[in-house]
CSV table of C-alpha atoms and ligand atoms in Angstrom, one decimal:
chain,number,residue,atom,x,y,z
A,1,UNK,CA,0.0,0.0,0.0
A,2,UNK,CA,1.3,3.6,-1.0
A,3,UNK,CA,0.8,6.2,1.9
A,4,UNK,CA,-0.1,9.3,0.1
A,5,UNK,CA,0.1,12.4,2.7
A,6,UNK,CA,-1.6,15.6,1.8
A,7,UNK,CA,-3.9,13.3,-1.1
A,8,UNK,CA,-6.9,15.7,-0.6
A,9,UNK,CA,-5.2,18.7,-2.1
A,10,UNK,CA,-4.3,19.4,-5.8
A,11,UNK,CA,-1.5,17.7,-6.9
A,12,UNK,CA,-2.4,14.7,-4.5
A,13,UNK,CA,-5.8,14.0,-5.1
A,14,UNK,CA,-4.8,13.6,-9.1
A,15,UNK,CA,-1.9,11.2,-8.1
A,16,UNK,CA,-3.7,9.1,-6.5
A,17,UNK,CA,-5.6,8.6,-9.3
A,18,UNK,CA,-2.7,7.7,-11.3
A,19,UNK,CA,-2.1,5.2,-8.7
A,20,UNK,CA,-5.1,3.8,-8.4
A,21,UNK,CA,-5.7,3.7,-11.8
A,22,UNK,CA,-2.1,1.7,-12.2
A,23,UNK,CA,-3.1,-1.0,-9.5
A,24,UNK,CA,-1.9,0.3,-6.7
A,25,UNK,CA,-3.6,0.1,-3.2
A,26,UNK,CA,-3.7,3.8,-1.1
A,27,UNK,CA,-3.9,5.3,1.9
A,28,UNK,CA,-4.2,8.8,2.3
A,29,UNK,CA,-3.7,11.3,5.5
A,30,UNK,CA,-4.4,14.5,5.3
A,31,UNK,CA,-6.0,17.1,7.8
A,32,UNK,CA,-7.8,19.3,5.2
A,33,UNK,CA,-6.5,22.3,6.1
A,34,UNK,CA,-6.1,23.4,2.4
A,35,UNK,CA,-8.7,21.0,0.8
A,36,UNK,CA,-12.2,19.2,1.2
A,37,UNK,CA,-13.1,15.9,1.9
A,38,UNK,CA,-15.2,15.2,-1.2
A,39,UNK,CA,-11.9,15.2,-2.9
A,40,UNK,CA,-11.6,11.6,-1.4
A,41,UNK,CA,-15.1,10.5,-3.1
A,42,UNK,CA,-14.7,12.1,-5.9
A,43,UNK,CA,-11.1,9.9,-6.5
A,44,UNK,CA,-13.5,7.2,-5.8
A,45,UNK,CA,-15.9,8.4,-8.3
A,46,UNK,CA,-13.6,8.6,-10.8
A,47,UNK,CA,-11.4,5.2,-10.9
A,48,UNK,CA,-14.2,2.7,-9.3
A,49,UNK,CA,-11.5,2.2,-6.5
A,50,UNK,CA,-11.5,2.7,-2.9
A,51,UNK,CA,-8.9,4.2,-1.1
A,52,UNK,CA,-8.7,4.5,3.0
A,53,UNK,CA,-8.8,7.9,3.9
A,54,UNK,CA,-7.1,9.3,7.6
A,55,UNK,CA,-8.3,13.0,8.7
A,56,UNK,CA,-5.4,13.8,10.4
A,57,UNK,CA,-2.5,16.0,11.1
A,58,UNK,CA,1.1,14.7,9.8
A,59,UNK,CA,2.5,16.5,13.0
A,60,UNK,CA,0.8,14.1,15.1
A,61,UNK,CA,3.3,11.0,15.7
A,62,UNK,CA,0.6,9.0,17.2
A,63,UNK,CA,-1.8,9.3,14.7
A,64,UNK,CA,1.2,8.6,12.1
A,65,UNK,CA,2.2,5.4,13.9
A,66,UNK,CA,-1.7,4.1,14.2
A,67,UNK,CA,-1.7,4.7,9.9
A,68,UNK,CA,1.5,2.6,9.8
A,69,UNK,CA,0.3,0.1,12.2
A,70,UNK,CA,-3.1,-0.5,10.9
A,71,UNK,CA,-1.7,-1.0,7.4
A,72,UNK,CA,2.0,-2.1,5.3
A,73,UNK,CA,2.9,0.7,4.0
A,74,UNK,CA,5.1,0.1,1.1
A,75,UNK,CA,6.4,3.8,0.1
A,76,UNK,CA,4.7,7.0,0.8
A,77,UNK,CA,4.4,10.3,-1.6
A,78,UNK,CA,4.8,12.9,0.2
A,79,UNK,CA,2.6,16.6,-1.0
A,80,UNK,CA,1.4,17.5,2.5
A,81,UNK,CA,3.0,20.8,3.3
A,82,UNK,CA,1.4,24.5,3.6
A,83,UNK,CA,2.5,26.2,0.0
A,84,UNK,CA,1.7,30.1,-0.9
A,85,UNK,CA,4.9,32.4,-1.0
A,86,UNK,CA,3.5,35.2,0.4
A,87,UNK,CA,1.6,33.7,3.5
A,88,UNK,CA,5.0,32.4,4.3
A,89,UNK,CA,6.4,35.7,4.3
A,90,UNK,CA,3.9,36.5,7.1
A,91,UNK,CA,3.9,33.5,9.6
A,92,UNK,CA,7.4,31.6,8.9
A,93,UNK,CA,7.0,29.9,11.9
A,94,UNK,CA,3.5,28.2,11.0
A,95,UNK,CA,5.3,27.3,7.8
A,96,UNK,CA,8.5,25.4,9.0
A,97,UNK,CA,6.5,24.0,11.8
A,98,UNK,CA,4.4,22.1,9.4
A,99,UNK,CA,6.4,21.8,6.4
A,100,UNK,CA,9.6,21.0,8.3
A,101,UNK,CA,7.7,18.7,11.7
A,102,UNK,CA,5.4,16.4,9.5
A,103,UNK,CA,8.6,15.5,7.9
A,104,UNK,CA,10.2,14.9,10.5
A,105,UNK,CA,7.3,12.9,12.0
A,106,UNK,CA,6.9,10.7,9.0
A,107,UNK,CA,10.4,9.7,8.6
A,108,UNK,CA,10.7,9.1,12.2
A,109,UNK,CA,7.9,6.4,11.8
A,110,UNK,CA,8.9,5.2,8.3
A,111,UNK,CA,12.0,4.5,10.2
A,112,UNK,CA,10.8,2.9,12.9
A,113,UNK,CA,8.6,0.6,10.7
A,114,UNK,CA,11.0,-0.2,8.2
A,115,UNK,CA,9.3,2.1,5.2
A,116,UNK,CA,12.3,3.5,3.6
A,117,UNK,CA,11.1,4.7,-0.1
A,118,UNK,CA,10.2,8.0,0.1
A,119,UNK,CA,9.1,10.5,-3.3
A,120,UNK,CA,9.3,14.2,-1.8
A,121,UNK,CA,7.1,17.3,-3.2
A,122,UNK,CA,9.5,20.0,-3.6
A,123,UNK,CA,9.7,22.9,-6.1
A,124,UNK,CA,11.4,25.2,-8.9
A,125,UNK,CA,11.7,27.7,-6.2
A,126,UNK,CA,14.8,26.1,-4.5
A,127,UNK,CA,16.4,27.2,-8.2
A,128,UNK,CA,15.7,31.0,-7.1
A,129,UNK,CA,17.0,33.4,-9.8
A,130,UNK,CA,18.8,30.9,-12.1
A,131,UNK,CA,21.5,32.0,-14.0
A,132,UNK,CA,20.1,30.8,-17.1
A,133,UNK,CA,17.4,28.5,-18.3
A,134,UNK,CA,16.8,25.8,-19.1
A,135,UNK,CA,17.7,24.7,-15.6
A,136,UNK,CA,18.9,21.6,-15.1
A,137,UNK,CA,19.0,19.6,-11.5
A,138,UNK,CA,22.3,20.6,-10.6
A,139,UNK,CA,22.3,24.1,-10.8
A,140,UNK,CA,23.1,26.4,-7.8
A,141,UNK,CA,19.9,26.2,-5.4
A,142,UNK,CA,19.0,29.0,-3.3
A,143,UNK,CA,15.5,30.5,-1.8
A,144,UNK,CA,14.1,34.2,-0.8
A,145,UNK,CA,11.4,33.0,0.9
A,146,UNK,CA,10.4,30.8,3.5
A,147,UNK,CA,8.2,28.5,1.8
A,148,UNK,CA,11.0,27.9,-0.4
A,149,UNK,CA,13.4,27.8,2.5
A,150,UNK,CA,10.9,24.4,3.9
A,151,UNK,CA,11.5,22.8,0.4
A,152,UNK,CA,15.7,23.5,0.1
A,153,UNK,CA,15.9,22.0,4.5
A,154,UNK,CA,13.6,18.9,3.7
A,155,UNK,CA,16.0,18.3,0.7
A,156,UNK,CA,18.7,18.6,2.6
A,157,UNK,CA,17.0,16.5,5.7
A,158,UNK,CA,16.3,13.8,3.1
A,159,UNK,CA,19.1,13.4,1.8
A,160,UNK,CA,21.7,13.5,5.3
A,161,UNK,CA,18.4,10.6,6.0
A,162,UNK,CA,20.2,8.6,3.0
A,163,UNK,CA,24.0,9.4,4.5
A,164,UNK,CA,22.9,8.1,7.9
A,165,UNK,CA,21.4,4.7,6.6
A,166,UNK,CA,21.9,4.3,2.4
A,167,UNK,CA,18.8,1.8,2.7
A,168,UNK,CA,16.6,4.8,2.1
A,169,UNK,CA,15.3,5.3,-1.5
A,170,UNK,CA,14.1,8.7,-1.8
A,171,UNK,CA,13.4,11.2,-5.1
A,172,UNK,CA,12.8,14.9,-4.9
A,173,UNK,CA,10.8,16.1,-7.5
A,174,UNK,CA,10.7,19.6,-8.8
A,175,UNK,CA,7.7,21.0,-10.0
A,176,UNK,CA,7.8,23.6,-12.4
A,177,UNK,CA,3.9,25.8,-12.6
A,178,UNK,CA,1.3,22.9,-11.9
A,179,UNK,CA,-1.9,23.7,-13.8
A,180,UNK,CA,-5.0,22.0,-15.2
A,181,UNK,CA,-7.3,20.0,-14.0
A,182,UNK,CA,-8.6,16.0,-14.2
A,183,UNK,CA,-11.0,15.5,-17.7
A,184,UNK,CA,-13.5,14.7,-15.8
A,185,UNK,CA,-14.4,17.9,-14.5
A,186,UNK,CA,-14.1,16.4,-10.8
A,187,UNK,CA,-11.3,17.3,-9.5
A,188,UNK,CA,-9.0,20.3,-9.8
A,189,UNK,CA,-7.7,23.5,-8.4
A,190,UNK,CA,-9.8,25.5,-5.8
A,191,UNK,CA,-7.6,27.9,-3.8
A,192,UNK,CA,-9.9,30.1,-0.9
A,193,UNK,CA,-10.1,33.5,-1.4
A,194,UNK,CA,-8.3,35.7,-4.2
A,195,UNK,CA,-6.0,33.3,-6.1
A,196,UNK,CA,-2.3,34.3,-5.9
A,197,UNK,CA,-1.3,32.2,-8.8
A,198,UNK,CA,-1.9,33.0,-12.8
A,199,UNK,CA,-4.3,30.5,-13.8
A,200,UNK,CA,-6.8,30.2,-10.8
A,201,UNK,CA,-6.8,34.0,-11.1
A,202,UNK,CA,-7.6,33.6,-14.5
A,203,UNK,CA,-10.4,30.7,-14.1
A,204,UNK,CA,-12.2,33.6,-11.7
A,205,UNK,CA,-12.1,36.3,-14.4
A,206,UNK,CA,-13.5,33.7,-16.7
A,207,UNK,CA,-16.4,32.7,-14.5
A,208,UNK,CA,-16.9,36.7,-13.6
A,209,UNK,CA,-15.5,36.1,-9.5
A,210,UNK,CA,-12.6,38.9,-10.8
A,211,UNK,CA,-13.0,41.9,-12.9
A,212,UNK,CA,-9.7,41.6,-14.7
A,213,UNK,CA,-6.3,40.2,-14.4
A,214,UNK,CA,-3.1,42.2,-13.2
A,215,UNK,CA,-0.1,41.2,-15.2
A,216,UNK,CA,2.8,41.6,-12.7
A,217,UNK,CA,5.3,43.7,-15.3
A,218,UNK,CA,6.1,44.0,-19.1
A,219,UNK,CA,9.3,45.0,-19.0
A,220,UNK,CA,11.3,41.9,-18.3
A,221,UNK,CA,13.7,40.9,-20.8
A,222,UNK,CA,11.6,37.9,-21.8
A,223,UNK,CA,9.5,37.6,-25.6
A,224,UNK,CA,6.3,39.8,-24.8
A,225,UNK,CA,7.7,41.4,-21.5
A,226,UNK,CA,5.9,39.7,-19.0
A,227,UNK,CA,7.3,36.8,-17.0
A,228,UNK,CA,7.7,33.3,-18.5
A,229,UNK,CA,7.0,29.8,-16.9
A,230,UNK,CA,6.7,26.3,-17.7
A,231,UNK,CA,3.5,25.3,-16.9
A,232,UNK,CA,2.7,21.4,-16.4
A,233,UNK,CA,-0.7,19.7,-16.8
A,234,UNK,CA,-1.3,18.5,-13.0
A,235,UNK,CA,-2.1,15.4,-14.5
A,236,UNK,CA,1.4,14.9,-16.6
A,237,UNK,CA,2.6,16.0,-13.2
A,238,UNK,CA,0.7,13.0,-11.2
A,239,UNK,CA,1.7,10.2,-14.1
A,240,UNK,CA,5.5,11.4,-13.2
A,241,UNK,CA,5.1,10.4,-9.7
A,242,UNK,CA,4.1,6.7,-10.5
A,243,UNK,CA,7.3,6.8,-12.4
A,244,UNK,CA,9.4,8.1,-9.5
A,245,UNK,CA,7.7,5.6,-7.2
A,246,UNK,CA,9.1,3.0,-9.8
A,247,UNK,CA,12.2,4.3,-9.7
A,248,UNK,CA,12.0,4.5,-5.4
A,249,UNK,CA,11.2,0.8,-6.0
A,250,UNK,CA,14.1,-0.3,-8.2
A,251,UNK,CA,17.3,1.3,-6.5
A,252,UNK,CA,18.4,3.2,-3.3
A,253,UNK,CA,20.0,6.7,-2.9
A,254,UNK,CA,18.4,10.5,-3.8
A,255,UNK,CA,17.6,10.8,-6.9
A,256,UNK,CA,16.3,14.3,-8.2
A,257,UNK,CA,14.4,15.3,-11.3
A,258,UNK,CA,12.6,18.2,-12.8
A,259,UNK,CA,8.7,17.8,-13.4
A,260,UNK,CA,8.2,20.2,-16.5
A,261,UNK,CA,7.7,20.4,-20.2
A,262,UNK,CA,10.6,22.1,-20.9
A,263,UNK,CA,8.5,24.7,-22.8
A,264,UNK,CA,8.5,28.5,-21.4
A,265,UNK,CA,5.2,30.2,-22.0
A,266,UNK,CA,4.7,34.0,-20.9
A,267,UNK,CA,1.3,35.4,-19.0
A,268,UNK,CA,0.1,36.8,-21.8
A,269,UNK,CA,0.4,33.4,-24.0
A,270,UNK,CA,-1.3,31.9,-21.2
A,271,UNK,CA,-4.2,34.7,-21.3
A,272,UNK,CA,-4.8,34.0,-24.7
A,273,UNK,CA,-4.9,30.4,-24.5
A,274,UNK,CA,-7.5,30.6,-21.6
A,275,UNK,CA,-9.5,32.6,-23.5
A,276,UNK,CA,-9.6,30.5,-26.8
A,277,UNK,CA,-10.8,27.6,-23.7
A,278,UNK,CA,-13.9,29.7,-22.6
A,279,UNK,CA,-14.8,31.5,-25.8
A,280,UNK,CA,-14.3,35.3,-24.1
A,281,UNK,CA,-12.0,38.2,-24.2
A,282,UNK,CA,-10.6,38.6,-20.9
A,283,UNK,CA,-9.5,41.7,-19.6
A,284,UNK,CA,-6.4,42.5,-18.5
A,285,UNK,CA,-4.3,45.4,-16.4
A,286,UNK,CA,-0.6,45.5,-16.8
A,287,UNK,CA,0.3,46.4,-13.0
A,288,UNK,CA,3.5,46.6,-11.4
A,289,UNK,CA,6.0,43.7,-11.0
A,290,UNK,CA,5.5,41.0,-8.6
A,291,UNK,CA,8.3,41.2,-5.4
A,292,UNK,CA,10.2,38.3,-5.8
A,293,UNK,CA,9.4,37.3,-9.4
A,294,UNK,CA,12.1,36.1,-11.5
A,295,UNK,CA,12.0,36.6,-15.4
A,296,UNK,CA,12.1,33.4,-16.8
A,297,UNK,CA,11.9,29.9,-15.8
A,298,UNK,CA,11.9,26.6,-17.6
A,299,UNK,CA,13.2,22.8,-16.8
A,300,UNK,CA,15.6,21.3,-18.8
A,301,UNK,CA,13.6,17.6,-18.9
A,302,UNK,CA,16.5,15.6,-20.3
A,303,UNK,CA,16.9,13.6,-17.0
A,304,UNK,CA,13.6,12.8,-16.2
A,305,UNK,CA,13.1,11.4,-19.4
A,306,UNK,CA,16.0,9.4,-19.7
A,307,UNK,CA,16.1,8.1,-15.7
A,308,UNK,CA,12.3,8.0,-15.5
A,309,UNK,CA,10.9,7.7,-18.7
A,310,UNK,CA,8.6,9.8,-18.5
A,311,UNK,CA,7.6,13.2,-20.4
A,312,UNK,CA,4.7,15.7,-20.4
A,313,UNK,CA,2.2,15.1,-23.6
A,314,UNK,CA,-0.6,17.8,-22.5
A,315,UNK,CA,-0.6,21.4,-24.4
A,316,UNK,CA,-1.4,24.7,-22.8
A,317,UNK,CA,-4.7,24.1,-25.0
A,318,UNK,CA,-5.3,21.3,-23.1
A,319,UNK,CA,-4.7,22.8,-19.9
A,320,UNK,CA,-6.8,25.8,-20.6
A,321,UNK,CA,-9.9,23.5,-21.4
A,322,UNK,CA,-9.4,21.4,-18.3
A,323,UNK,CA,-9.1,24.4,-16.1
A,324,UNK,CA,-11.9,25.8,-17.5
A,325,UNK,CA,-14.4,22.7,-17.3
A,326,UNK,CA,-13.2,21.9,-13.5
A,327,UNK,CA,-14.2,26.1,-12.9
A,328,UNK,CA,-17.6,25.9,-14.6
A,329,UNK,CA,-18.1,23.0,-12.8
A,330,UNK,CA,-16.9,23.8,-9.6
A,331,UNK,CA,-17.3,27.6,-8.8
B,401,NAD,P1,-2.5,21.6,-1.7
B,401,NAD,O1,-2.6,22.6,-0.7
B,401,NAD,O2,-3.7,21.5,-2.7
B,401,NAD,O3,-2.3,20.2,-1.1
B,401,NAD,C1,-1.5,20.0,0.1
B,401,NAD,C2,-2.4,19.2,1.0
B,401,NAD,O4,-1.7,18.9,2.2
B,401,NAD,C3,-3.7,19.8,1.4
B,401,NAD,O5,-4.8,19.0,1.1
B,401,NAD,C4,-3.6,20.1,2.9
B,401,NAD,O6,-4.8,20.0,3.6
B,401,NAD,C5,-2.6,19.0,3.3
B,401,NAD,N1,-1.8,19.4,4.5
B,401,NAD,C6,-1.0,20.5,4.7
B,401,NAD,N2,-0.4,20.4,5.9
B,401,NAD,C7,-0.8,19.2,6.5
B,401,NAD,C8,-0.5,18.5,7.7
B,401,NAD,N3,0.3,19.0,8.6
B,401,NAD,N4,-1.1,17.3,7.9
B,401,NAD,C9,-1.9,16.7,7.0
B,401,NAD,N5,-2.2,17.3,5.8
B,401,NAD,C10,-1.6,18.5,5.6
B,401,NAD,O7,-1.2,21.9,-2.6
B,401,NAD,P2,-0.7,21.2,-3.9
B,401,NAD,O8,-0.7,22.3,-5.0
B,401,NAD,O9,-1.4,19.9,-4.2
B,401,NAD,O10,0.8,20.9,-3.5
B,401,NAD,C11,1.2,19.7,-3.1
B,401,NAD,C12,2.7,19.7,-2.7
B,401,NAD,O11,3.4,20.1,-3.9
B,401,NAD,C13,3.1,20.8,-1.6
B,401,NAD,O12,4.1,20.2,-0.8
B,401,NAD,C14,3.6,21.9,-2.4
B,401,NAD,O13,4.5,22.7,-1.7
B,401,NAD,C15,4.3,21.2,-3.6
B,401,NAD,N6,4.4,22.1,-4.8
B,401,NAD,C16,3.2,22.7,-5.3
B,401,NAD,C17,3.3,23.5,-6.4
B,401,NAD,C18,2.1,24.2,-7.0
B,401,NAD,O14,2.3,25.2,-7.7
B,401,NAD,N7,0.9,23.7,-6.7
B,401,NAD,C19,4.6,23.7,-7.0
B,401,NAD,C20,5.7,23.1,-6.5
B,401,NAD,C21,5.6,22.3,-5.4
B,402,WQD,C1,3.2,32.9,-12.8
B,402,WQD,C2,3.4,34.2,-13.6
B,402,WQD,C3,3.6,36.2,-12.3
B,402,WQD,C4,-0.6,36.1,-10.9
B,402,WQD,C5,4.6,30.0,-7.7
B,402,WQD,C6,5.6,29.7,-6.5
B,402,WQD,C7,6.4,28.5,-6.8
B,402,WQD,C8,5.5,27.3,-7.2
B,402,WQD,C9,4.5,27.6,-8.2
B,402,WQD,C10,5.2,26.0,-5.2
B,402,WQD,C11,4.5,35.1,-13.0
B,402,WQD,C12,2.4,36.2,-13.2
B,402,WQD,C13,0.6,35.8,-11.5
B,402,WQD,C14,-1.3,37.3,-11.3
B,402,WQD,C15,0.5,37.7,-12.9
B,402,WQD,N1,4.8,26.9,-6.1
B,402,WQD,N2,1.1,36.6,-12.5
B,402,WQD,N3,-0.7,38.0,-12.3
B,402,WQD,O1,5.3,32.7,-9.1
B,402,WQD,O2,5.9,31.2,-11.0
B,402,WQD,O3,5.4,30.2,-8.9
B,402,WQD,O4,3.8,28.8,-7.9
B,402,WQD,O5,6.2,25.5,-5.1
B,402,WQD,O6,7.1,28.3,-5.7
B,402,WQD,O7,6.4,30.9,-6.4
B,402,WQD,O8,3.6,31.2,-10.2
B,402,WQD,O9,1.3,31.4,-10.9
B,402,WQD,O10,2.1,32.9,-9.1
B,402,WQD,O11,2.9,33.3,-11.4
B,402,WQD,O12,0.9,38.4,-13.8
B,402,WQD,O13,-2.3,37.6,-10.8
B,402,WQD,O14,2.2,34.9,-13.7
B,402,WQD,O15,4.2,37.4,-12.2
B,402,WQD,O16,5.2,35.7,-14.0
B,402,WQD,P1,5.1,31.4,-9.8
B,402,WQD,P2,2.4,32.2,-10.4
């Protein structure tokens, strides 16, 4: 069985699709702080499959240990974590009390019950302002925030985890800009209150929640101006994750790959391809530049592919259209 913590939210709750979908059995714990529990049916809606679901915080070692008694847990995924930049900014401590304890907490009890594979959730952030792009996995890493600061320690905690005791099979995956939603119009992205990311921000000016999009700056030195990213369909995203399990399955050490397409596309491109999705014009603001942004930012996706085997195959048209039947459906 593959403990999935944090299975509720986004990321998670398409993943463990994938896995059910690829025969896996799962159990999921998460304590819904930054999702709803009709994510958990609505997995089961979707493949046919049950999974066992735990309300529960990761920070709670006993409630941890009574998952890992109750069932043989094979390998874990690990999304559970609190994840907006700028609330980080505001409470660090809330933010490397969870992030950094339910780490802790779960590779304590992996430990003591013998689980040693381990695929961790972190980020493009912990590439702050790269040099250049595309950025490969062994470029400099660095954060300016402490969100990303949670994702560079755990890293760094996973992998002095592998020096201690080389049993331990763990991948860090990097996400690059997670969009999208599942086809079936079930399950998809649903932050609470005023998105701070492009395309939930978007989805709400579509559906008429937002009067108009700010674009964060047209003068960087990128193709239109405004800021480029490579934006992943969340469900590319999840199908990597049954890879790296795979790969946590056939070999030991930390292994780390980039989750992108390798394709940069700027907010504007993004804009346009949203609205070609829901058939509107959009309106739009150019505003001043987002503290913190960086320019440009794109994976170089040679080593997933070749380590992995595994590649993204959804377009931004696709993405668009997925996001925009999981809003209408959903908002
Ligand atoms: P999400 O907020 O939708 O999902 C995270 C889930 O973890 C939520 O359901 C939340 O309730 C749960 N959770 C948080 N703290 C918990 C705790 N202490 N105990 C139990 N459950 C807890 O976020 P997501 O977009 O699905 O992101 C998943 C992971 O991927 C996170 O670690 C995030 O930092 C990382 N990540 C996300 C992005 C992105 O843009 N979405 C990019 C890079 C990395
Ligand atoms: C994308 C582009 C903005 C909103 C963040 C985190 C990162 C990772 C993914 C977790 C930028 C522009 C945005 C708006 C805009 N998360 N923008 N108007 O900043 O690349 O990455 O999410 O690990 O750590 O930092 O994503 O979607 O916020 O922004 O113009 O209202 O859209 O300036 O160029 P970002 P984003």
């Amino acid at each position: 069985m593959i403990l999935v913590t944090g299975g509720a939210g986004f990321i998670g709750s398409h993943t463990c699709v994938e896995l059910l979908d690829a025969g896996y059995e799962v159990a999921i714990i998460d304590n819904l702080c930054n999702s709803q529990r009709d994510s958990i049916d609505k997995i089961k809606q979707i493949t046919g499959k049950d999974v066992k679901f735990y309300e529960e915080d990761l920070v709670n070692k006993e409630a941890v240990e009574k998952i890992f008694e109750e069932n043989k847990i094979d390998a874990v995924i690990h999304f559970a974590g609190l994840k907006a930049v700028g609330e980080s900014v505001q409470i660090p401590l809330r933010y490397y009390h969870n992030n950094i304890l339910s780490t802790l907490v779960l590779c304590e009890t992996m430990a003591k019950y013998g689980c040693k594979k381990l695929v961790f959730s972190s980020s493009a952030t912990v590439y702050g302002n790269p040099h250049t792009v595309p950025i490969k996995e062994d470029f400099p890493r660095s954060t300016t925030n402490p969100y990303g600061s949670t994702k560079l320690m755990i890293e760094d905690i996973l992998t002095d985890l592998h020096v201690s005791d080389n049993e331990w099979s763990i991948v860090l995956l990097r996400y690059f800009n997670p969009i999208g939603a599942h086809a079936s119009g079930l399950i998809g992205e649903n932050p609470n209150g005023i998105p701070n990311n492009l395309v939930p921000y978007i989805a709400q000016v579509a559906i008429g929640k937002l009067d108009h999009l700010n674009v964060f700056g047209d003068d960087y030195p990128t193709k239109d101006g405004t800021g480029v990213r490579d934006y992943i369909h969340v469900v590319d995203l999840s199908k990597g994750h049954v890879k790296a399990l795979e790969k946590a399955n056939s070999c030991t050490g930390v292994n780390t790959y980039n989750l992108g397409t390798g394709t940069g596309y700027s907010v504007l491109e993004i804009l346009h391809a949203y609205e070609k999705a829901c058939g509107k014009t959009l309106k739009y603001e150019i505003a001043p530049r987002r503290a913190g942004d960086i320019p440009e930012c794109y994976a170089d996706t040679e080593k997933s592919f070749t380590e992995l085997g595994w590649k993204a195959e959804l377009d931004i048209a696709q993405m668009c259209a997925d996001s925009w039947r999981f809003t209408q459906n959903n908002l």
